[in-house]
Each structure stands twice: as structure tokens, then as C-alpha cells.
């Protein structure tokens, strides 16, 4: 297993779409965590605040272990945020953890 970074960039005004798809999105992340494959995951607040409120988010970062880049892309492509129209685009890249 290798690590991959998945970076999703939100469409403008994505908050209502995010909120609707969030339970399914989190369930997939919790499954990765349960398998010991999730290093970190979280959104990018649109403003400098841990709770941006109605400002919402501009995207998300997930770093997780997959067997290959193709597997990471396939997992990312099946994200409920894509189906719900939250993400305008998603990049999947190999990731090398140096610290910690």
C-alpha cells in the first residue's frame, strides 16, 4: 500500500450540496479509517475559521493508503461529493509522508 493525496476543489456556493452528501461522504472515510488506511481527511474552510458557517468550504484533502494510483482514483471518483456536484475537480497524486 502506498499513500495518495486526494484534493477536491469545490464549486462556488457548495455548502448546501456538501451538507446533503456529507453523511455518505463521511461513511466512506470512516470505512477507510476502520481499515487502517486513512492518514487524514478534512475540508478547507473558505475563511480563516475552524467553523466558517455560511461561508462554507473551498475543497477537501484526504490522504489515504491504496494499492495503486488507479485504485486511489477509482475510490475518489466514487465519492458522494462528486455525485452531488460538490467538487468542480479532483486531483489524485502519490504522497510521500516525511514527518511525523
PDB file of C-alpha atoms in Angstrom:
ATOM      1  CA  UNK A   1       0.000   0.000   0.000  1.00  0.00           C
ATOM      2  CA  UNK A   2       1.146   3.492  -0.842  1.00  0.00           C
ATOM      3  CA  UNK A   3      -0.175   6.871   0.263  1.00  0.00           C
ATOM      4  CA  UNK A   4      -2.135   9.134  -2.077  1.00  0.00           C
ATOM      5  CA  UNK A   5      -3.409  12.686  -1.643  1.00  0.00           C
ATOM      6  CA  UNK A   6      -6.888  13.390  -2.937  1.00  0.00           C
ATOM      7  CA  UNK A   7      -7.664  17.097  -3.288  1.00  0.00           C
ATOM      8  CA  UNK A   8     -11.172  18.131  -4.226  1.00  0.00           C
ATOM      9  CA  UNK A   9     -11.921  21.716  -5.251  1.00  0.00           C
ATOM     10  CA  UNK A  10     -15.496  22.800  -4.563  1.00  0.00           C
ATOM     11  CA  UNK A  11     -17.851  24.532  -6.942  1.00  0.00           C
ATOM     12  CA  UNK A  12     -18.912  28.024  -5.777  1.00  0.00           C
ATOM     13  CA  UNK A  13     -21.535  28.057  -3.021  1.00  0.00           C
ATOM     14  CA  UNK A  14     -21.139  24.333  -2.372  1.00  0.00           C
ATOM     15  CA  UNK A  15     -22.311  24.337   1.259  1.00  0.00           C
ATOM     16  CA  UNK A  16     -25.900  23.104   0.672  1.00  0.00           C
ATOM     17  CA  UNK A  17     -24.601  20.343  -1.611  1.00  0.00           C
ATOM     18  CA  UNK A  18     -21.941  19.386   0.948  1.00  0.00           C
ATOM     19  CA  UNK A  19     -24.417  19.190   3.793  1.00  0.00           C
ATOM     20  CA  UNK A  20     -26.739  16.920   1.812  1.00  0.00           C
ATOM     21  CA  UNK A  21     -23.973  14.492   0.776  1.00  0.00           C
ATOM     22  CA  UNK A  22     -21.889  14.676   3.976  1.00  0.00           C
ATOM     23  CA  UNK A  23     -23.240  11.553   5.744  1.00  0.00           C
ATOM     24  CA  UNK A  24     -22.403   9.304   2.781  1.00  0.00           C
ATOM     25  CA  UNK A  25     -19.031  11.029   2.286  1.00  0.00           C
ATOM     26  CA  UNK A  26     -18.123  10.532   5.964  1.00  0.00           C
ATOM     27  CA  UNK A  27     -19.239   6.893   5.907  1.00  0.00           C
ATOM     28  CA  UNK A  28     -16.688   6.144   3.176  1.00  0.00           C
ATOM     29  CA  UNK A  29     -13.954   7.926   5.137  1.00  0.00           C
ATOM     30  CA  UNK A  30     -14.885   6.021   8.297  1.00  0.00           C
ATOM     31  CA  UNK A  31     -14.627   2.770   6.335  1.00  0.00           C
ATOM     32  CA  UNK A  32     -11.082   3.705   5.262  1.00  0.00           C
ATOM     33  CA  UNK A  33     -10.273   4.602   8.856  1.00  0.00           C
ATOM     34  CA  UNK A  34     -11.645   1.285  10.078  1.00  0.00           C
ATOM     35  CA  UNK A  35      -9.346  -0.491   7.630  1.00  0.00           C
ATOM     36  CA  UNK A  36      -6.366   1.484   8.991  1.00  0.00           C
ATOM     37  CA  UNK A  37      -5.844   3.196   5.621  1.00  0.00           C
ATOM     38  CA  UNK A  38      -6.800   6.812   6.408  1.00  0.00           C
ATOM     39  CA  UNK A  39      -3.970   9.144   7.406  1.00  0.00           C
ATOM     40  CA  UNK A  40      -6.021  12.357   7.475  1.00  0.00           C
ATOM     41  CA  UNK A  41      -9.086  13.994   5.991  1.00  0.00           C
ATOM     42  CA  UNK A  42     -10.785  17.341   6.233  1.00  0.00           C
ATOM     43  CA  UNK A  43     -12.166  20.369   4.433  1.00  0.00           C
ATOM     44  CA  UNK A  44     -10.610  23.732   3.582  1.00  0.00           C
ATOM     45  CA  UNK A  45     -12.679  26.480   5.290  1.00  0.00           C
ATOM     46  CA  UNK A  46     -13.488  29.390   2.966  1.00  0.00           C
ATOM     47  CA  UNK A  47     -12.475  31.826   5.720  1.00  0.00           C
ATOM     48  CA  UNK A  48      -9.850  31.702   8.465  1.00  0.00           C
ATOM     49  CA  UNK A  49     -12.041  29.931  10.991  1.00  0.00           C
ATOM     50  CA  UNK A  50     -12.475  26.323  12.128  1.00  0.00           C
ATOM     51  CA  UNK A  51     -16.242  26.869  11.753  1.00  0.00           C
ATOM     52  CA  UNK A  52     -16.779  29.035   8.672  1.00  0.00           C
ATOM     53  CA  UNK A  53     -20.564  28.966   8.995  1.00  0.00           C
ATOM     54  CA  UNK A  54     -22.361  30.113   5.847  1.00  0.00           C
ATOM     55  CA  UNK A  55     -19.009  30.919   4.145  1.00  0.00           C
ATOM     56  CA  UNK A  56     -18.622  27.168   3.738  1.00  0.00           C
ATOM     57  CA  UNK A  57     -15.621  25.390   2.315  1.00  0.00           C
ATOM     58  CA  UNK A  58     -13.477  25.562  -0.803  1.00  0.00           C
ATOM     59  CA  UNK A  59     -12.463  21.922  -1.010  1.00  0.00           C
ATOM     60  CA  UNK A  60     -11.146  18.888   0.839  1.00  0.00           C
ATOM     61  CA  UNK A  61      -7.943  16.945   1.442  1.00  0.00           C
ATOM     62  CA  UNK A  62      -7.788  13.205   2.014  1.00  0.00           C
ATOM     63  CA  UNK A  63      -4.542  11.280   2.473  1.00  0.00           C
ATOM     64  CA  UNK A  64      -5.024   7.521   2.495  1.00  0.00           C
ATOM     65  CA  UNK A  65      -3.360   4.255   1.543  1.00  0.00           C
ATOM     66  CA  UNK A  66      -4.336   2.447  -1.659  1.00  0.00           C
ATOM     67  CA  UNK A  67      -2.795  -0.410  -3.628  1.00  0.00           C
ATOM     68  CA  UNK A  68      -2.179   1.837  -6.645  1.00  0.00           C
ATOM     69  CA  UNK A  69      -2.796   5.253  -8.143  1.00  0.00           C
ATOM     70  CA  UNK A  70      -5.571   3.717 -10.232  1.00  0.00           C
ATOM     71  CA  UNK A  71      -7.261   2.379  -7.090  1.00  0.00           C
ATOM     72  CA  UNK A  72      -6.987   5.778  -5.425  1.00  0.00           C
ATOM     73  CA  UNK A  73      -8.513   7.463  -8.481  1.00  0.00           C
ATOM     74  CA  UNK A  74     -11.342   4.927  -8.631  1.00  0.00           C
ATOM     75  CA  UNK A  75     -12.096   5.478  -4.942  1.00  0.00           C
ATOM     76  CA  UNK A  76     -12.031   9.257  -5.405  1.00  0.00           C
ATOM     77  CA  UNK A  77     -14.262   9.067  -8.491  1.00  0.00           C
ATOM     78  CA  UNK A  78     -16.911   7.228  -6.443  1.00  0.00           C
ATOM     79  CA  UNK A  79     -17.070   9.912  -3.728  1.00  0.00           C
ATOM     80  CA  UNK A  80     -20.619  11.083  -2.962  1.00  0.00           C
ATOM     81  CA  UNK A  81     -19.376  14.683  -3.196  1.00  0.00           C
ATOM     82  CA  UNK A  82     -18.724  14.100  -6.915  1.00  0.00           C
ATOM     83  CA  UNK A  83     -22.170  12.612  -7.482  1.00  0.00           C
ATOM     84  CA  UNK A  84     -23.732  15.543  -5.568  1.00  0.00           C
ATOM     85  CA  UNK A  85     -21.840  18.163  -7.605  1.00  0.00           C
ATOM     86  CA  UNK A  86     -19.775  19.460  -4.657  1.00  0.00           C
ATOM     87  CA  UNK A  87     -16.429  19.114  -6.412  1.00  0.00           C
ATOM     88  CA  UNK A  88     -15.593  21.004  -9.594  1.00  0.00           C
ATOM     89  CA  UNK A  89     -12.439  18.905  -9.973  1.00  0.00           C
ATOM     90  CA  UNK A  90     -10.437  16.302  -8.065  1.00  0.00           C
ATOM     91  CA  UNK A  91      -6.695  15.674  -8.203  1.00  0.00           C
ATOM     92  CA  UNK A  92      -5.183  12.384  -7.034  1.00  0.00           C
ATOM     93  CA  UNK A  93      -1.435  12.299  -6.505  1.00  0.00           C
ATOM     94  CA  UNK A  94       1.081   9.942  -4.915  1.00  0.00           C
ATOM     95  CA  UNK A  95       2.057  11.240  -1.466  1.00  0.00           C
ATOM     96  CA  UNK A  96       5.248  10.650   0.485  1.00  0.00           C
ATOM     97  CA  UNK A  97       4.945  11.228   4.213  1.00  0.00           C
ATOM     98  CA  UNK A  98       8.168  12.616   5.645  1.00  0.00           C
ATOM     99  CA  UNK A  99       7.016  13.905   9.051  1.00  0.00           C
ATOM    100  CA  UNK A 100       5.846  12.897  11.574  1.00  0.00           C
TER     101      UNK A 100
END
